[in-house]
PDB file of C-alpha atoms in Angstrom:
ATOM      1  CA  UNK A   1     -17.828 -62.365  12.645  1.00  0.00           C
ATOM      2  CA  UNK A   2     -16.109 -59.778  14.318  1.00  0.00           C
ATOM      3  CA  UNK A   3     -12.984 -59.648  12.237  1.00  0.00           C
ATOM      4  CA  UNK A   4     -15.457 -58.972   9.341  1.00  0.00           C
ATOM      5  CA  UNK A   5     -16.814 -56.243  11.024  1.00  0.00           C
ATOM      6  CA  UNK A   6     -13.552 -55.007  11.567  1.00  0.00           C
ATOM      7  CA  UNK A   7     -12.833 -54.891   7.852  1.00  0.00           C
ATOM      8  CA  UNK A   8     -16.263 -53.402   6.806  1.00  0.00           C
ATOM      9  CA  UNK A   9     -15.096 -50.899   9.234  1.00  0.00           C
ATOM     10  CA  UNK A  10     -11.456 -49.850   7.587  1.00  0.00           C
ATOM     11  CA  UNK A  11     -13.407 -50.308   4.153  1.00  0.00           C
ATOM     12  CA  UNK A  12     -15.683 -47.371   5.204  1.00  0.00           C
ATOM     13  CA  UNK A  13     -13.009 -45.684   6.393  1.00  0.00           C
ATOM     14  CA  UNK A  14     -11.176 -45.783   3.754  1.00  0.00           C
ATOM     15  CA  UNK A  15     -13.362 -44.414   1.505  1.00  0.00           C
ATOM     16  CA  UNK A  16     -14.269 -41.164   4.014  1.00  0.00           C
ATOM     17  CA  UNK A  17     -13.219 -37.466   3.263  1.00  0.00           C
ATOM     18  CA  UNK A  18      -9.665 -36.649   4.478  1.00  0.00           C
ATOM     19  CA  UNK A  19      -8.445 -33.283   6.224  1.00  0.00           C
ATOM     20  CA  UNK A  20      -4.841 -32.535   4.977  1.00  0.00           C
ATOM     21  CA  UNK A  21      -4.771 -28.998   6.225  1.00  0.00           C
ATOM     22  CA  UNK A  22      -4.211 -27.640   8.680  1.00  0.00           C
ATOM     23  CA  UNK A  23      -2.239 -30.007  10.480  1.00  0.00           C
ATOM     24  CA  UNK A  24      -0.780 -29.685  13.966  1.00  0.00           C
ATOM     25  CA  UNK A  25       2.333 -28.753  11.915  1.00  0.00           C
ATOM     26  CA  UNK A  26       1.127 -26.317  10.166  1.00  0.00           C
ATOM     27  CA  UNK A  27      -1.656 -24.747  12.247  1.00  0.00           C
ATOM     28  CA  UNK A  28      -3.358 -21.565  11.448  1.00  0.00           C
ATOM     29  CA  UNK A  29      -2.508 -17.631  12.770  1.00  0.00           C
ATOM     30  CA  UNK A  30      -4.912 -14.554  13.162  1.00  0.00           C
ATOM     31  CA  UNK A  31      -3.923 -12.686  10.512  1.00  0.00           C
ATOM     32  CA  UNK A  32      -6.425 -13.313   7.487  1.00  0.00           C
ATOM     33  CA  UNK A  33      -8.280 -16.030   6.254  1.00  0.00           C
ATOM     34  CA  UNK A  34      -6.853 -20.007   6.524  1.00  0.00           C
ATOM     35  CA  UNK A  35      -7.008 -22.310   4.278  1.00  0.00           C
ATOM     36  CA  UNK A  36      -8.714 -26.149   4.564  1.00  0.00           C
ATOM     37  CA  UNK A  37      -7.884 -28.813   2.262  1.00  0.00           C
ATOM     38  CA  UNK A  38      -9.059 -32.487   1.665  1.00  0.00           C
ATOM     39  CA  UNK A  39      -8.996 -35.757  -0.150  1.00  0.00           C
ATOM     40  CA  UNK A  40     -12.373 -37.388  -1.299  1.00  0.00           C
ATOM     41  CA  UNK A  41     -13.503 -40.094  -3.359  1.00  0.00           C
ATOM     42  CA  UNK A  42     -16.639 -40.470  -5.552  1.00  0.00           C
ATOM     43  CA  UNK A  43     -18.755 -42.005  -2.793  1.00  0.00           C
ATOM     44  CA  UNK A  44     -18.341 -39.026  -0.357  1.00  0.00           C
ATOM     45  CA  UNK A  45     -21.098 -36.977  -0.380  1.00  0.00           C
ATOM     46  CA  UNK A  46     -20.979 -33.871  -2.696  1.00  0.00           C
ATOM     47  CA  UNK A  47     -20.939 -31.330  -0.287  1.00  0.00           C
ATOM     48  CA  UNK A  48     -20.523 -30.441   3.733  1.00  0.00           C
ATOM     49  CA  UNK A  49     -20.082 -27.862   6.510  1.00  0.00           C
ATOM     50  CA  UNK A  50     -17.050 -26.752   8.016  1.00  0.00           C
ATOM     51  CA  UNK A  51     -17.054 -26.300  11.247  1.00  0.00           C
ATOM     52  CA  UNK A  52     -13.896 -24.986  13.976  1.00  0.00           C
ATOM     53  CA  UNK A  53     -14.284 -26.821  17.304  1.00  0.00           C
ATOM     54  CA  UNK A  54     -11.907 -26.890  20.652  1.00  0.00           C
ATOM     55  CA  UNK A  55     -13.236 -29.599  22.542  1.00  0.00           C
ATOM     56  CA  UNK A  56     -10.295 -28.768  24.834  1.00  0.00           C
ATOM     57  CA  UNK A  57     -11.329 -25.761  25.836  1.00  0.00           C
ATOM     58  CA  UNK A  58     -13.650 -24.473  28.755  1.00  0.00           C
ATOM     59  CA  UNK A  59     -16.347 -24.116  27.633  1.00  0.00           C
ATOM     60  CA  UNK A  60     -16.187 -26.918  24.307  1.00  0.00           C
ATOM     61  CA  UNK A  61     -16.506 -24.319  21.229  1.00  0.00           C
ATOM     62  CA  UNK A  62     -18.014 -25.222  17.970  1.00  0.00           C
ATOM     63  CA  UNK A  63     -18.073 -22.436  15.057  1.00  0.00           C
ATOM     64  CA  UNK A  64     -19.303 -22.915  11.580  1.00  0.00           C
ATOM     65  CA  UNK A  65     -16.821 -21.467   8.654  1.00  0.00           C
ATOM     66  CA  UNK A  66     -18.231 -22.101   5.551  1.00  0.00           C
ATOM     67  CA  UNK A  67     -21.502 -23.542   4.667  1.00  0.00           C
ATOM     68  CA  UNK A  68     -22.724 -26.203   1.609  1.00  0.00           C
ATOM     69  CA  UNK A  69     -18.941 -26.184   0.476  1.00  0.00           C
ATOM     70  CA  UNK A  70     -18.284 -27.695  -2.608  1.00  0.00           C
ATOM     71  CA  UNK A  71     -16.664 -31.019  -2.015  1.00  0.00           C
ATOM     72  CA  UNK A  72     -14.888 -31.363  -5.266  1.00  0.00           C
ATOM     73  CA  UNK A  73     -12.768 -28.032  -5.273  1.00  0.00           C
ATOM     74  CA  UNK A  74     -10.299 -30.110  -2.783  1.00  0.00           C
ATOM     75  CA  UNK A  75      -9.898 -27.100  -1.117  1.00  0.00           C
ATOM     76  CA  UNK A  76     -11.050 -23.780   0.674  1.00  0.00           C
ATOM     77  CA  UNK A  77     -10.201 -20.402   2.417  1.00  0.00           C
ATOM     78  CA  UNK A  78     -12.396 -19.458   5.047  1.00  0.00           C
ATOM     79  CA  UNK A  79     -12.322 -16.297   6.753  1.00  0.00           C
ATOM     80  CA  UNK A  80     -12.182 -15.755  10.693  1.00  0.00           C
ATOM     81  CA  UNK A  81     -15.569 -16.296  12.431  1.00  0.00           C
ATOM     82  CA  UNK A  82     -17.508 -12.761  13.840  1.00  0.00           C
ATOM     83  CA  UNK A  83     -15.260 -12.536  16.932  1.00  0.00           C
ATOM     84  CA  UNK A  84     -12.122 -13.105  14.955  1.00  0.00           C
ATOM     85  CA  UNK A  85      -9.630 -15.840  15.295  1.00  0.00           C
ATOM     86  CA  UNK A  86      -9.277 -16.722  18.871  1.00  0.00           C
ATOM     87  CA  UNK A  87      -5.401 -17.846  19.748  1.00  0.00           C
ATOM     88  CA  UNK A  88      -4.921 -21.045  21.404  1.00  0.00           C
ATOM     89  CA  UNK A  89      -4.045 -25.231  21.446  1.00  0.00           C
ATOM     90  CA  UNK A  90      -6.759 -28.161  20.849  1.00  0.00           C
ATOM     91  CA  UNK A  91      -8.542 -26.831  17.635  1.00  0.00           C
ATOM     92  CA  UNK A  92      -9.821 -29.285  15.059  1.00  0.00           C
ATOM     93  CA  UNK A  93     -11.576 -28.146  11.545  1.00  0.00           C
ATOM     94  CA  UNK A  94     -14.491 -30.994  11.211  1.00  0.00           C
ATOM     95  CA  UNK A  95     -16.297 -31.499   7.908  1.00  0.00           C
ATOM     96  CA  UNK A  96     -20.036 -31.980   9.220  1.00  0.00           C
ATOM     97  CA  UNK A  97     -23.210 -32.996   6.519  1.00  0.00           C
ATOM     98  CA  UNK A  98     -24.941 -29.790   7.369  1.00  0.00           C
ATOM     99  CA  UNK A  99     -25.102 -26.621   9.938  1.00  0.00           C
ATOM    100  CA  UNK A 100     -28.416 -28.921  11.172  1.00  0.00           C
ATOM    101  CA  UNK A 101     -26.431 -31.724  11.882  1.00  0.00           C
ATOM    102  CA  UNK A 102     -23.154 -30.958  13.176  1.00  0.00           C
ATOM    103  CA  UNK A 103     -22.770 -33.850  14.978  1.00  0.00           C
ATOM    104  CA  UNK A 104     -22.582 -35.980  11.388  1.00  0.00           C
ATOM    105  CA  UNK A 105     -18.498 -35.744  10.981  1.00  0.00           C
ATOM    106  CA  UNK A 106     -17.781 -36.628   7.886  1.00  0.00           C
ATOM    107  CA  UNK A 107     -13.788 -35.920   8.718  1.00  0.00           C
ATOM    108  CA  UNK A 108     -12.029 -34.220  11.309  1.00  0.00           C
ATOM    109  CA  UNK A 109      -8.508 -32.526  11.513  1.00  0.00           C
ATOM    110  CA  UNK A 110      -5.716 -33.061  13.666  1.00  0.00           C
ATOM    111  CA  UNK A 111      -4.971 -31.039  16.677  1.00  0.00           C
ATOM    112  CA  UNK A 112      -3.599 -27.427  15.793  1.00  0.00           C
ATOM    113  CA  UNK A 113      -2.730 -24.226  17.102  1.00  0.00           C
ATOM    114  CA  UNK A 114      -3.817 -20.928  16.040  1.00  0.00           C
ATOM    115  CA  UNK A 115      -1.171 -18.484  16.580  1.00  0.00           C
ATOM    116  CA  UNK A 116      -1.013 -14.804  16.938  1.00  0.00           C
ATOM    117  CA  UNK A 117       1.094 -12.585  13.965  1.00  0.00           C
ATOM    118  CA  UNK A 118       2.815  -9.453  13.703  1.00  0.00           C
ATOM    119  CA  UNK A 119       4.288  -7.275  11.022  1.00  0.00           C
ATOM    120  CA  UNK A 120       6.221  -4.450  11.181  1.00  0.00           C
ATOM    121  CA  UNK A 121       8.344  -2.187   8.494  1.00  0.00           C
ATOM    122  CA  UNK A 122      10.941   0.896   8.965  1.00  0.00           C
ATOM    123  CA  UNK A 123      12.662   2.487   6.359  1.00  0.00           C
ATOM    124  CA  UNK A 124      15.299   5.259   5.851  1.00  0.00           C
ATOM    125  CA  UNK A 125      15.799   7.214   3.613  1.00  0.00           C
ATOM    126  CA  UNK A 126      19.838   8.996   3.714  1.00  0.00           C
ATOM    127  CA  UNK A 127      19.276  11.899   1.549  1.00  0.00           C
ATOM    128  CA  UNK A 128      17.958  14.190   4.503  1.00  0.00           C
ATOM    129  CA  UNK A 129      14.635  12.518   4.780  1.00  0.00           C
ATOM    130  CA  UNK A 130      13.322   9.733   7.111  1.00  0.00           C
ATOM    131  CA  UNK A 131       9.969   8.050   7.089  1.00  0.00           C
ATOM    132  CA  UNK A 132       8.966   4.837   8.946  1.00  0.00           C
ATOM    133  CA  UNK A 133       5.922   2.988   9.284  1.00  0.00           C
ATOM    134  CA  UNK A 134       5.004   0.167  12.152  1.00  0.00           C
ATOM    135  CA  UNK A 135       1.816  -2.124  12.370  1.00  0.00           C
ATOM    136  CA  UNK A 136       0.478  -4.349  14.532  1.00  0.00           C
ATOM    137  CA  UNK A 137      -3.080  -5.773  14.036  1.00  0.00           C
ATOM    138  CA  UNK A 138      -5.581  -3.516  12.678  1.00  0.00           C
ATOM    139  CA  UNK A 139      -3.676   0.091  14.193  1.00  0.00           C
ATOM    140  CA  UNK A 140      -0.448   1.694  11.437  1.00  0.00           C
ATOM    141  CA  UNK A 141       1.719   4.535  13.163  1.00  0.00           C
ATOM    142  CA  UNK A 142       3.100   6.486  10.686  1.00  0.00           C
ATOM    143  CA  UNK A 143       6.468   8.844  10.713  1.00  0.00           C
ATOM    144  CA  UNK A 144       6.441  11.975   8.768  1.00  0.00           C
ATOM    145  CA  UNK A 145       9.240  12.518   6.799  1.00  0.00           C
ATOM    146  CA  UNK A 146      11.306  15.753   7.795  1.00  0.00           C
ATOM    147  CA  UNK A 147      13.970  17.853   5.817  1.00  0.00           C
ATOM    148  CA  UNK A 148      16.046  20.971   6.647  1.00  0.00           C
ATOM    149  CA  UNK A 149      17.748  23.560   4.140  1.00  0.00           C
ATOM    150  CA  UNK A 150      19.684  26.601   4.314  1.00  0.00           C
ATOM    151  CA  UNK A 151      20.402  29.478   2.192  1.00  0.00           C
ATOM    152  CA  UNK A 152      23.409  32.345   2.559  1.00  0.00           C
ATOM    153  CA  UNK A 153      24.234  34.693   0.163  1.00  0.00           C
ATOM    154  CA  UNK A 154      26.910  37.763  -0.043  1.00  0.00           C
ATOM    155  CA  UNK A 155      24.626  40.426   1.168  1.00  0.00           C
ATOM    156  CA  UNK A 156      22.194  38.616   3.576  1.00  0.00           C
ATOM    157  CA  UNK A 157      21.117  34.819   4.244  1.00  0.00           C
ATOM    158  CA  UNK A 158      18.218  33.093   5.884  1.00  0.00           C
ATOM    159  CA  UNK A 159      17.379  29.344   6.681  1.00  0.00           C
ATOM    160  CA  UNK A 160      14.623  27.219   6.532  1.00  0.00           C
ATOM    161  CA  UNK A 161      13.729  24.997   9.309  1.00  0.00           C
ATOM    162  CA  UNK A 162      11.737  21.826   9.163  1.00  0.00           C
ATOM    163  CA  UNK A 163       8.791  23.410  10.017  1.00  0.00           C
ATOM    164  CA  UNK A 164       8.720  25.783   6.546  1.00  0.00           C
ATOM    165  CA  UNK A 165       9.640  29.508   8.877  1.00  0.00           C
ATOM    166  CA  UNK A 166      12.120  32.127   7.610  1.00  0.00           C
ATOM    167  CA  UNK A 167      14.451  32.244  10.331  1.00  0.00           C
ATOM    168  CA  UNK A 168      16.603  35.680   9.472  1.00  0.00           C
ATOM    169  CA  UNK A 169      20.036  35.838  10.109  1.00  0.00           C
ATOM    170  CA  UNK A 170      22.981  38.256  10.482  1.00  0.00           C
ATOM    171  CA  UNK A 171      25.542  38.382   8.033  1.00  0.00           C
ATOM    172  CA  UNK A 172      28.937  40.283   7.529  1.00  0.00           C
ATOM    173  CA  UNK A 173      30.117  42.122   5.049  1.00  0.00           C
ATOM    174  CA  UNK A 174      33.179  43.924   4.679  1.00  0.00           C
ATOM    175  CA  UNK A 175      34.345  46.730   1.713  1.00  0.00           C
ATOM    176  CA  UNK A 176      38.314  47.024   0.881  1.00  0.00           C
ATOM    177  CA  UNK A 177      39.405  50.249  -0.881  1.00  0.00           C
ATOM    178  CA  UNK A 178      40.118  49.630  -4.440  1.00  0.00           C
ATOM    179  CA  UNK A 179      43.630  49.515  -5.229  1.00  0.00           C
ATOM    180  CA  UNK A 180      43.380  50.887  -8.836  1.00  0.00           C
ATOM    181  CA  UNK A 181      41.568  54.297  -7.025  1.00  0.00           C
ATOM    182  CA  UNK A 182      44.264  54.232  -4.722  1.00  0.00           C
ATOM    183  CA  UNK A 183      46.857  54.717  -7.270  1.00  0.00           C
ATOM    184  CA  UNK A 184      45.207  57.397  -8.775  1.00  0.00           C
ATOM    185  CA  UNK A 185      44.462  59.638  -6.006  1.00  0.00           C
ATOM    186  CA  UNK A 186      48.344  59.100  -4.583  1.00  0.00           C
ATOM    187  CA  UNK A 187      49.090  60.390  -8.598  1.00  0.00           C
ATOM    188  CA  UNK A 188      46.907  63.143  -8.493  1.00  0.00           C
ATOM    189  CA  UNK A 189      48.528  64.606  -5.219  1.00  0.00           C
ATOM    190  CA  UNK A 190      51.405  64.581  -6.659  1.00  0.00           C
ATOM    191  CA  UNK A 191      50.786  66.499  -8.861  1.00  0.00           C
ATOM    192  CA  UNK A 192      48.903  69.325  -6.790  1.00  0.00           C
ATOM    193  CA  UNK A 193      52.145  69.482  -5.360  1.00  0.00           C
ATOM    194  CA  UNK A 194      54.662  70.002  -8.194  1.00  0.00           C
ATOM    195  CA  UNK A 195      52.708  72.759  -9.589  1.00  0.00           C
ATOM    196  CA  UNK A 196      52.383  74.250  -6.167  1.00  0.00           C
ATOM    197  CA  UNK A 197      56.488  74.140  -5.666  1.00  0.00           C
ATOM    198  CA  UNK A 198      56.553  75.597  -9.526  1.00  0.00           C
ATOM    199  CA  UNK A 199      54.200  78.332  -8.585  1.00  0.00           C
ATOM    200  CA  UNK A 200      55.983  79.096  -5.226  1.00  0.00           C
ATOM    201  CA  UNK A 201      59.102  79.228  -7.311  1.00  0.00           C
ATOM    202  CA  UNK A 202      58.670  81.448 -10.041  1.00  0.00           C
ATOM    203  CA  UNK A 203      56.937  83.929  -7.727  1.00  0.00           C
TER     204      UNK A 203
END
């Protein structure tokens, strides 16, 4: 008698729901929604509860995810529970006949971890500019690009700072005599003083 029992009892449990994720493996992290998935057959009831537990924890936590699910879409991504994903070891996802009777388990997970996650980005730009941005959980810190340029010319020349000011700015600039009205005054004197040695002479 008691080896049939035995056998009715693998036969039943055979033909129960089956969690394949998450696994201890696997686990879940706090960023986003998780997914569940599981196996059924057409004698498992239709639909069920999903409940988070940590039985391992003090005190024992039990949190339901997802109500009346579906059991034939095989699988489901719940989001985090009203205080958010809690991190820690010892979490199982249980499949429960109803929020009223969440002591039915229809199928329970293995052990898992939920894990914290972090995400951060930089980038640089080379062409004068540089912007960066850094997250971590729900806060972004954000770089502002910056830039410089600078302007000279022959007769003056100002420069531009990051901030957008006019910053003026000395500049030199130098005249040389021109050597074509150089000729032409030494040509001209010369000439003053011919006819002044001509005039001197005839006299």
């Amino acid at each position: 008698m008691r080896s049939i029992a035995v056998l009715f009892a693998l036969a039943a449990s055979a033909l129960a729901f089956s969690i394949t994720e998450p696994t201890n493996s696997t686990g879940w992290t706090t960023s986003g929604p998780n997914q569940v998935s599981w196996e059924k057959v057409s004698t498992d009831n239709n639909n069920f509860t999903i409940v988070l537990s940590n039985q391992a924890s003090y005190p024992p936590t039990s949190q339901v995810l997802a109500a009346l699910v579906d059991a034939s879409l095989g699988k489901i991504t719940v989001n985090p529970p009203s205080g958010g994903w809690k991190t820690g070891s010892g979490f199982q996802v249980n499949l429960v006949q109803d929020e009223n009777h969440l002591s039915s388990i229809l199928a329970q997970s293995e052990q898992f971890t939920i894990s914290s996650s972090t995400s951060s980005t930089f980038s640089t730009v080379t062409s004068g500019s540089a912007s960066g941005t850094a997250s971590s959980g729900t806060g972004t810190l954000t770089v502002p690009a910056a830039s410089g340029t600078g302007t000279r010319g022959t007769t003056g020349s100002s420069a531009t700072d990051s901030s957008g000011a006019l910053n003026p700015t000395s500049s030199d600039t130098s005249t040389t005599p021109n050597n074509n009205g150089a000729a032409s005054m030494g040509v001209q004197a010369g000439l003053f003083a011919g006819l002044a040695f001509l005039g001197a002479y005839l006299a």
